[in-house]
Coordinates of C-alpha atoms in Angstrom, one line a residue:
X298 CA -80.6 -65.4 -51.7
X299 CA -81.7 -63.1 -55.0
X300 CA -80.2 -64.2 -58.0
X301 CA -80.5 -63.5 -62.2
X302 CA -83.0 -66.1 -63.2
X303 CA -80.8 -67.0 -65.7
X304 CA -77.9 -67.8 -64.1
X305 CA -77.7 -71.4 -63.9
X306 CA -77.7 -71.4 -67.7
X307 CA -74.2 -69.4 -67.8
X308 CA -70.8 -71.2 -67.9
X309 CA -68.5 -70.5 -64.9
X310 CA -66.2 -68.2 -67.2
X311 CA -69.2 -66.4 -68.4
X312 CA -70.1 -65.9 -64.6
X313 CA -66.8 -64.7 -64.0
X314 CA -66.9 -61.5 -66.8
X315 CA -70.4 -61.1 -66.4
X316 CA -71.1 -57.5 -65.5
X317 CA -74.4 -57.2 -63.0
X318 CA -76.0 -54.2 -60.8
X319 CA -77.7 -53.7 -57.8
X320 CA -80.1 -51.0 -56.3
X321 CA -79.0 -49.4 -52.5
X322 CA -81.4 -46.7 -52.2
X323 CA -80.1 -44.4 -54.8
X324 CA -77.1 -45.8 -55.6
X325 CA -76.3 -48.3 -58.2
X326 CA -73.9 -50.9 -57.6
X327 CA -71.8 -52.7 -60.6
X328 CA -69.4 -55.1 -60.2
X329 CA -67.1 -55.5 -62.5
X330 CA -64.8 -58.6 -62.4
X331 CA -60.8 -58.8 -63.4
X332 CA -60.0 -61.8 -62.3
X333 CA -61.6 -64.7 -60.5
X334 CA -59.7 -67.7 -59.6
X335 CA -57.1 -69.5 -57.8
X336 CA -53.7 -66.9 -56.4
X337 CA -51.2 -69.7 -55.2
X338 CA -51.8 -69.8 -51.7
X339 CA -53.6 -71.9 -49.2
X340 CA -55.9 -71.7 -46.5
X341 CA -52.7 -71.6 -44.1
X342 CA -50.3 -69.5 -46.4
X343 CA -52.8 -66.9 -46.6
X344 CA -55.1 -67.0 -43.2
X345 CA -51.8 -68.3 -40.9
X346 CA -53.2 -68.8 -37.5
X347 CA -56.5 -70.4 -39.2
X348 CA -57.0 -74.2 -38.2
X349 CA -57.7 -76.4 -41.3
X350 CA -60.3 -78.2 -39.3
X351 CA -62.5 -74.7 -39.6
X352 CA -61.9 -75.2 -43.3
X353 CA -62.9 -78.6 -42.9
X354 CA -66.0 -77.8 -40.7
X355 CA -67.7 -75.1 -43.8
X356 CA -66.3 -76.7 -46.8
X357 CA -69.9 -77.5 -47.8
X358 CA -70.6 -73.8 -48.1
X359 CA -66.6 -72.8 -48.9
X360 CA -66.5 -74.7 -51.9
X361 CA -66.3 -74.5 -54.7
X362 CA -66.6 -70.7 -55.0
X363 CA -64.1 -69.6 -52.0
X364 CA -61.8 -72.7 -51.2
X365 CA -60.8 -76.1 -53.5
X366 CA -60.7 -78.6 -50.5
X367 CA -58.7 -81.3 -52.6
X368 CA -55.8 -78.9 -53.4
X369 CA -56.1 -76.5 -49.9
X370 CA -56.3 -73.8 -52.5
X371 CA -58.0 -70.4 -51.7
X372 CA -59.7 -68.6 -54.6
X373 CA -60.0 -64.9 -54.8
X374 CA -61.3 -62.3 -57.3
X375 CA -59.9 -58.8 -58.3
X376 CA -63.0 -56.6 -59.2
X377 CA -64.1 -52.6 -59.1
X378 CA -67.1 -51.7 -57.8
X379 CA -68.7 -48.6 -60.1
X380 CA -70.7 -46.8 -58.1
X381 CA -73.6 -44.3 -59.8
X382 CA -74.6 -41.5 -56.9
X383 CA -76.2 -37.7 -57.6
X384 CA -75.0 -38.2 -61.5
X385 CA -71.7 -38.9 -60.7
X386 CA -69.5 -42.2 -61.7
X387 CA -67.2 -43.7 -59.1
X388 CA -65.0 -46.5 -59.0
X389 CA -63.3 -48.4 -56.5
X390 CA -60.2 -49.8 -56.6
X391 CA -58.9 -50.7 -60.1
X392 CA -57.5 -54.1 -59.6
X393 CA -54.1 -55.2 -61.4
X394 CA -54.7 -53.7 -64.6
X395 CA -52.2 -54.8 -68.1
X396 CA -49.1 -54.6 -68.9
X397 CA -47.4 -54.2 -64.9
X398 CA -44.3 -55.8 -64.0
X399 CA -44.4 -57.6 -60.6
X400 CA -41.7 -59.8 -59.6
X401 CA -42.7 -60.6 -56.8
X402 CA -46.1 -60.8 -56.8
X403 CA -46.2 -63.0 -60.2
X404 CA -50.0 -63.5 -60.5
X405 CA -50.3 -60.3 -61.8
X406 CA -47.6 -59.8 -63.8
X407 CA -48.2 -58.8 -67.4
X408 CA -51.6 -59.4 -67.0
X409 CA -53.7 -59.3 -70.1
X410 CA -57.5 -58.5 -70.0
X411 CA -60.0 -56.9 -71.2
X412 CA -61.2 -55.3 -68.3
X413 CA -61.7 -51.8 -69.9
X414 CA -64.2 -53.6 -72.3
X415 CA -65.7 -54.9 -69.5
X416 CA -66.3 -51.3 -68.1
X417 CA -67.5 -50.5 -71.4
X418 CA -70.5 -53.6 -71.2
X419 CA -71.3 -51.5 -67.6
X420 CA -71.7 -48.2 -70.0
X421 CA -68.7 -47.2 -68.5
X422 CA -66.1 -45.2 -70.9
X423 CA -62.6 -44.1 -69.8
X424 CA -63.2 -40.0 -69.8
X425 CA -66.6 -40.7 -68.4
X426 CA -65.3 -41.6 -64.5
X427 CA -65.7 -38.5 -62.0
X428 CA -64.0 -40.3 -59.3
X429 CA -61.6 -43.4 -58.7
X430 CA -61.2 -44.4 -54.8
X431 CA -58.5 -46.2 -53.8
X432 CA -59.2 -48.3 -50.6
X433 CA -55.5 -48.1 -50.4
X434 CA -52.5 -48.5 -52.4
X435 CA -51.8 -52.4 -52.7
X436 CA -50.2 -53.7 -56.6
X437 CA -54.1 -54.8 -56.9
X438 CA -55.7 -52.0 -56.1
X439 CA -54.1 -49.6 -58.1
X440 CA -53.5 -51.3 -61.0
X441 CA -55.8 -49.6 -64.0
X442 CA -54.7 -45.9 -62.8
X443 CA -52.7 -46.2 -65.1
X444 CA -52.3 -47.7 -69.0
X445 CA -49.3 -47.6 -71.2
X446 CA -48.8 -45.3 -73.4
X447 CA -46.4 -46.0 -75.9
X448 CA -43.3 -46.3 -73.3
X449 CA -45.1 -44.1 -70.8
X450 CA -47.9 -44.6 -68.3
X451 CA -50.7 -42.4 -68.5
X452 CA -53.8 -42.0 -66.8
X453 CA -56.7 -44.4 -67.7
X454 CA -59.3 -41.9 -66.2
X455 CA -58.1 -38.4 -67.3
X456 CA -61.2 -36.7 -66.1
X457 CA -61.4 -38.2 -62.6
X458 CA -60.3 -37.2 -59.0
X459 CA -58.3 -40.0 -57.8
X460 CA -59.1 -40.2 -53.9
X461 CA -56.2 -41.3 -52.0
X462 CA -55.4 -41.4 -48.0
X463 CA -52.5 -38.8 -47.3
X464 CA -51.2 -41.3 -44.8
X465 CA -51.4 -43.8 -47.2
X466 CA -49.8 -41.7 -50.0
X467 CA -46.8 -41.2 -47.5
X468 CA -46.0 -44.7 -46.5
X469 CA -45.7 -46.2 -49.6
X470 CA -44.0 -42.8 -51.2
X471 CA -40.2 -44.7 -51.3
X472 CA -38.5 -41.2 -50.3
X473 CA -40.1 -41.6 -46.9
X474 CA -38.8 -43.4 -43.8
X475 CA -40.6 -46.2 -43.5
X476 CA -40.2 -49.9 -45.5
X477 CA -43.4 -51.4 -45.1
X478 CA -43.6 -55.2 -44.7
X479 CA -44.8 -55.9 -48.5
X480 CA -42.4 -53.5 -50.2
X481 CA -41.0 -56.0 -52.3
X482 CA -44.6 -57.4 -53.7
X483 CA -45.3 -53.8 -54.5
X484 CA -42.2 -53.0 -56.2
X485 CA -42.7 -50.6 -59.3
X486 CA -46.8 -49.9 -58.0
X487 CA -45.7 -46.6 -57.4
X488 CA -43.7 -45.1 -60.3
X489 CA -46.2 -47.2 -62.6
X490 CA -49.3 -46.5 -61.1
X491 CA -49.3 -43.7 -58.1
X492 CA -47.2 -41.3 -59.0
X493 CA -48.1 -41.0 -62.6
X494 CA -51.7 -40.0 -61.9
X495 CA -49.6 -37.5 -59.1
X496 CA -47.8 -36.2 -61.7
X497 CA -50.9 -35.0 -63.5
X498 CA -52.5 -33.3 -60.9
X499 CA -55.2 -35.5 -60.5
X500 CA -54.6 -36.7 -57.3
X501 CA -56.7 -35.9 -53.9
X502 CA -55.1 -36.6 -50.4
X503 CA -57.3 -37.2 -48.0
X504 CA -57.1 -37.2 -43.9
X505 CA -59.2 -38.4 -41.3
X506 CA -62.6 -39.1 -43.7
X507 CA -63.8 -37.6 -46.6
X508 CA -67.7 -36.8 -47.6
X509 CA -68.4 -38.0 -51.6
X510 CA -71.9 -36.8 -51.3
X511 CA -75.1 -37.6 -49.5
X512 CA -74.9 -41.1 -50.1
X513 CA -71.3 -41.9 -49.6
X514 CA -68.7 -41.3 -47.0
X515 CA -64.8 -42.4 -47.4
X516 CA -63.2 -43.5 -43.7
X517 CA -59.8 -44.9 -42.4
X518 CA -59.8 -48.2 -41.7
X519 CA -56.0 -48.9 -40.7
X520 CA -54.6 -52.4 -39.8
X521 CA -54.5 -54.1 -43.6
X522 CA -51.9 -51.1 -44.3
X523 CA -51.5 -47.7 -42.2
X524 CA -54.2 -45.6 -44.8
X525 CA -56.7 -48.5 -45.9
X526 CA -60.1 -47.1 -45.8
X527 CA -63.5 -47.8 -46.3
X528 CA -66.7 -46.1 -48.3
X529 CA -69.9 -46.8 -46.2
X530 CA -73.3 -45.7 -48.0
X531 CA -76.5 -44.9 -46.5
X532 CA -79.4 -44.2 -48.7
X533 CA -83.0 -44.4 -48.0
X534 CA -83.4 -48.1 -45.8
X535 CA -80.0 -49.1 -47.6
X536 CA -77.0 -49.4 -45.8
X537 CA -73.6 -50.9 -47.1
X538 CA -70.1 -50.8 -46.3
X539 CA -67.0 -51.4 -49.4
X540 CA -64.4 -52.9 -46.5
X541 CA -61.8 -53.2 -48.8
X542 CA -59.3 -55.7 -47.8
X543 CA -59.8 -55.9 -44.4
X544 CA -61.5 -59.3 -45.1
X545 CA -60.2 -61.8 -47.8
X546 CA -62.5 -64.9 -47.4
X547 CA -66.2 -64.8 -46.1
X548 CA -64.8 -67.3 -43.4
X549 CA -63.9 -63.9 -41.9
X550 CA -67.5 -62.8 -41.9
X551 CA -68.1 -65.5 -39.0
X552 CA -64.4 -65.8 -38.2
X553 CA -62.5 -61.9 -37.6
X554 CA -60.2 -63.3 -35.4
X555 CA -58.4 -64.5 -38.6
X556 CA -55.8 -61.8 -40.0
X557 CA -54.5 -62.4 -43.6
X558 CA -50.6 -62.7 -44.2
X559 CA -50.8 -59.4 -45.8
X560 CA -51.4 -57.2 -42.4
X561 CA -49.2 -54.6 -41.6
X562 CA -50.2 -54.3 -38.3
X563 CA -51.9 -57.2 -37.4
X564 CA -53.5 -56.0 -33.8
X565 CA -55.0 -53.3 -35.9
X566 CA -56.5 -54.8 -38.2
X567 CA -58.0 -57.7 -36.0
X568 CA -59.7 -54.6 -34.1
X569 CA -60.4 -52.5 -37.4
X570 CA -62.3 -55.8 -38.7
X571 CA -64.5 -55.9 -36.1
X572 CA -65.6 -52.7 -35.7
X573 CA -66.7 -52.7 -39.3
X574 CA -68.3 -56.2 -39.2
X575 CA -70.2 -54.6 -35.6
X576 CA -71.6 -51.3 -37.5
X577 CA -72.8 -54.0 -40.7
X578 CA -74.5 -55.9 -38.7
X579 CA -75.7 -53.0 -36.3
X580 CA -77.3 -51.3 -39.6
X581 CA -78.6 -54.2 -41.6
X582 CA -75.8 -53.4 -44.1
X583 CA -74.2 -55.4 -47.1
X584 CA -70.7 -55.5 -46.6
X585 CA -68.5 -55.3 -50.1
X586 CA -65.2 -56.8 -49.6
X587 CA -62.4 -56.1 -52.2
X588 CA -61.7 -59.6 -53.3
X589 CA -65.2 -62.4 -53.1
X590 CA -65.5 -63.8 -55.5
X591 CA -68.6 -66.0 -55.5
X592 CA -71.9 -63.7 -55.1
X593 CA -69.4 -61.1 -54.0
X594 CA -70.5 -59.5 -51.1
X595 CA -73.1 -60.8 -47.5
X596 CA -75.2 -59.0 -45.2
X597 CA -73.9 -60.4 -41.6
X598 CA -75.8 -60.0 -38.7
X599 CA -74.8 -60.9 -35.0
X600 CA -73.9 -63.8 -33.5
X601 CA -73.5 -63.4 -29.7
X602 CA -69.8 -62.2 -29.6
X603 CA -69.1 -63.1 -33.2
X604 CA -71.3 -63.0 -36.5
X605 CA -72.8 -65.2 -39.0
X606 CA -73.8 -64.7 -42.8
X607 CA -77.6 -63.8 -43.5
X608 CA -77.5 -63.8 -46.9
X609 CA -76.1 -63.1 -50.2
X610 CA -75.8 -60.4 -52.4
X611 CA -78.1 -60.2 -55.5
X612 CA -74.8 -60.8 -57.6
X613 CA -74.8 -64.1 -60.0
X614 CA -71.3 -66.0 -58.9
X615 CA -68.7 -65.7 -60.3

């Protein structure tokens, strides 16, 4: 396990803000954290068909970082990745971001941080982002698209391409056909964050997969929604895949026969989990999920049908 030499000395809310990078081949990796903490929902509210004697069984490694055994509490972490490839700056995702109004999904209602000055400590400014991936188009995904403006929201990155699946642009779009399953947790996402960004013309849709550049590649990954996607990188010996949400808890890393409560289609994503977790381990890759907090991210590697965590990412916890 690599980690800061001085990390023991920080305080768990310094870990939680602090801002670190990593080398894959020639891409740099920052992590910058939102949020890290409990979201109100327990081992069995969020991971249904999970037995709590699995909890039970890992707890020495689950907690404290990833599950609060005395309270059955599961702890997760909003954070962008900023990715640094052939002198470009790409995030992705954009977590919660200020000011939203979410009545049903409360934890990040009129949320208050000051996650811009935390891009700023990663020598990232607003105008200076190229590119903003969204994995797909969940209230905490989304979320810093957008800022407010007065009474209006405006971009937060107006000089960046904001990649998003065309399939996933369409189901959530609430003039098309379908309602999806978490409509009413991602009530006003998209006239406060989607379709202002639309409206500027700074929008990409994307079908199928999409090439950033040598390093990077942008791929569906349905199951978690109908356009979730994935970035995987291969550079030099490096290999890493940014899976998004299609795990929530690095019990999944040993465990992907565990869906999340949030699936739209739950066989999918079951099969879509796998196959990622298969090509990780296949290529000796890290695998980024959306939401770790802890060290963030874990190389996996087989174990005979299923997997099992080989180490950690060089990221202090958070």
């Amino acid at each position: 396990m690599v980690q800061p030499a001085n990390a023991s000395a920080l305080t768990r809310a310094e870990r939680r803000t602090r801002v670190e990078t990593i080398q894959l081949g020639k891409v740099t990796v920052t992590r910058v954290v939102e949020f890290s903490g409990p979201v109100g929902l327990t081992s069995r509210q969020f991971f249904p068909e999970s037995p709590k004697e699995l909890w039970e069984e890992n707890r020495d490694w689950l907690s404290p970082d990833f599950w609060k055994p005395s309270t059955d509490m599961v702890n997760s972490a909003l954070q962008t990745w900023v990715l640094r490839s052939e002198g470009r700056t790409i995030l992705i995702d954009t977590g919660a971001g200020n000011d939203k109004f979410r009545p049903y999904a409360k934890q990040w209602q009129y949320m208050d941080t000051d996650f811009l000055r935390r891009l700023a400590r990663a020598g990232v400014r607003p105008q200076d982002v190229d590119v903003v991936v969204n994995t797909h188009l969940h209230n905490d995904h989304v979320g810093w698209n957008t800022r407010r403006e007065g009474r209006d929201w405006v971009p937060t990155f107006p000089n960046a391409t904001y990649l998003i699946p065309k399939i996933e642009f369409d189901f959530w779009n609430p003039q098309g056909p379908v309602r999806p399953k978490y409509w009413q947790g991602n009530q006003n996402v998209w006239e406060d964050s989607v379709l202002p960004v639309h409206e500027a013309g700074l929008v990409k849709l994307w079908e199928g997969s999409y090439t950033l550049d040598s390093s990077l590649e942008l791929r569906l990954a349905a199951g978690h929604t109908p356009g979730s996607s994935v970035i995987r990188l291969e550079s030099g010996r490096d290999r890493a895949v940014f899976i998004g949400d299609l795990l929530h808890t690095p019990l999944q890393l040993e465990h992907p026969e565990f869906n999340s409560c949030f699936e739209e289609d739950e066989k999918m994503a079951l099969a879509t989990r796998r196959r990622e977790l298969e090509w990780a381990a296949d290529h000796r890759a890290l695998v980024l999920p959306a939401h770790l907090p802890g060290h963030g991210a874990a190389e996996v590697e087989r174990d005979g049908s299923n997997f099992k965590i080989k180490d950690w990412a060089g990221f202090s916890r958070s």
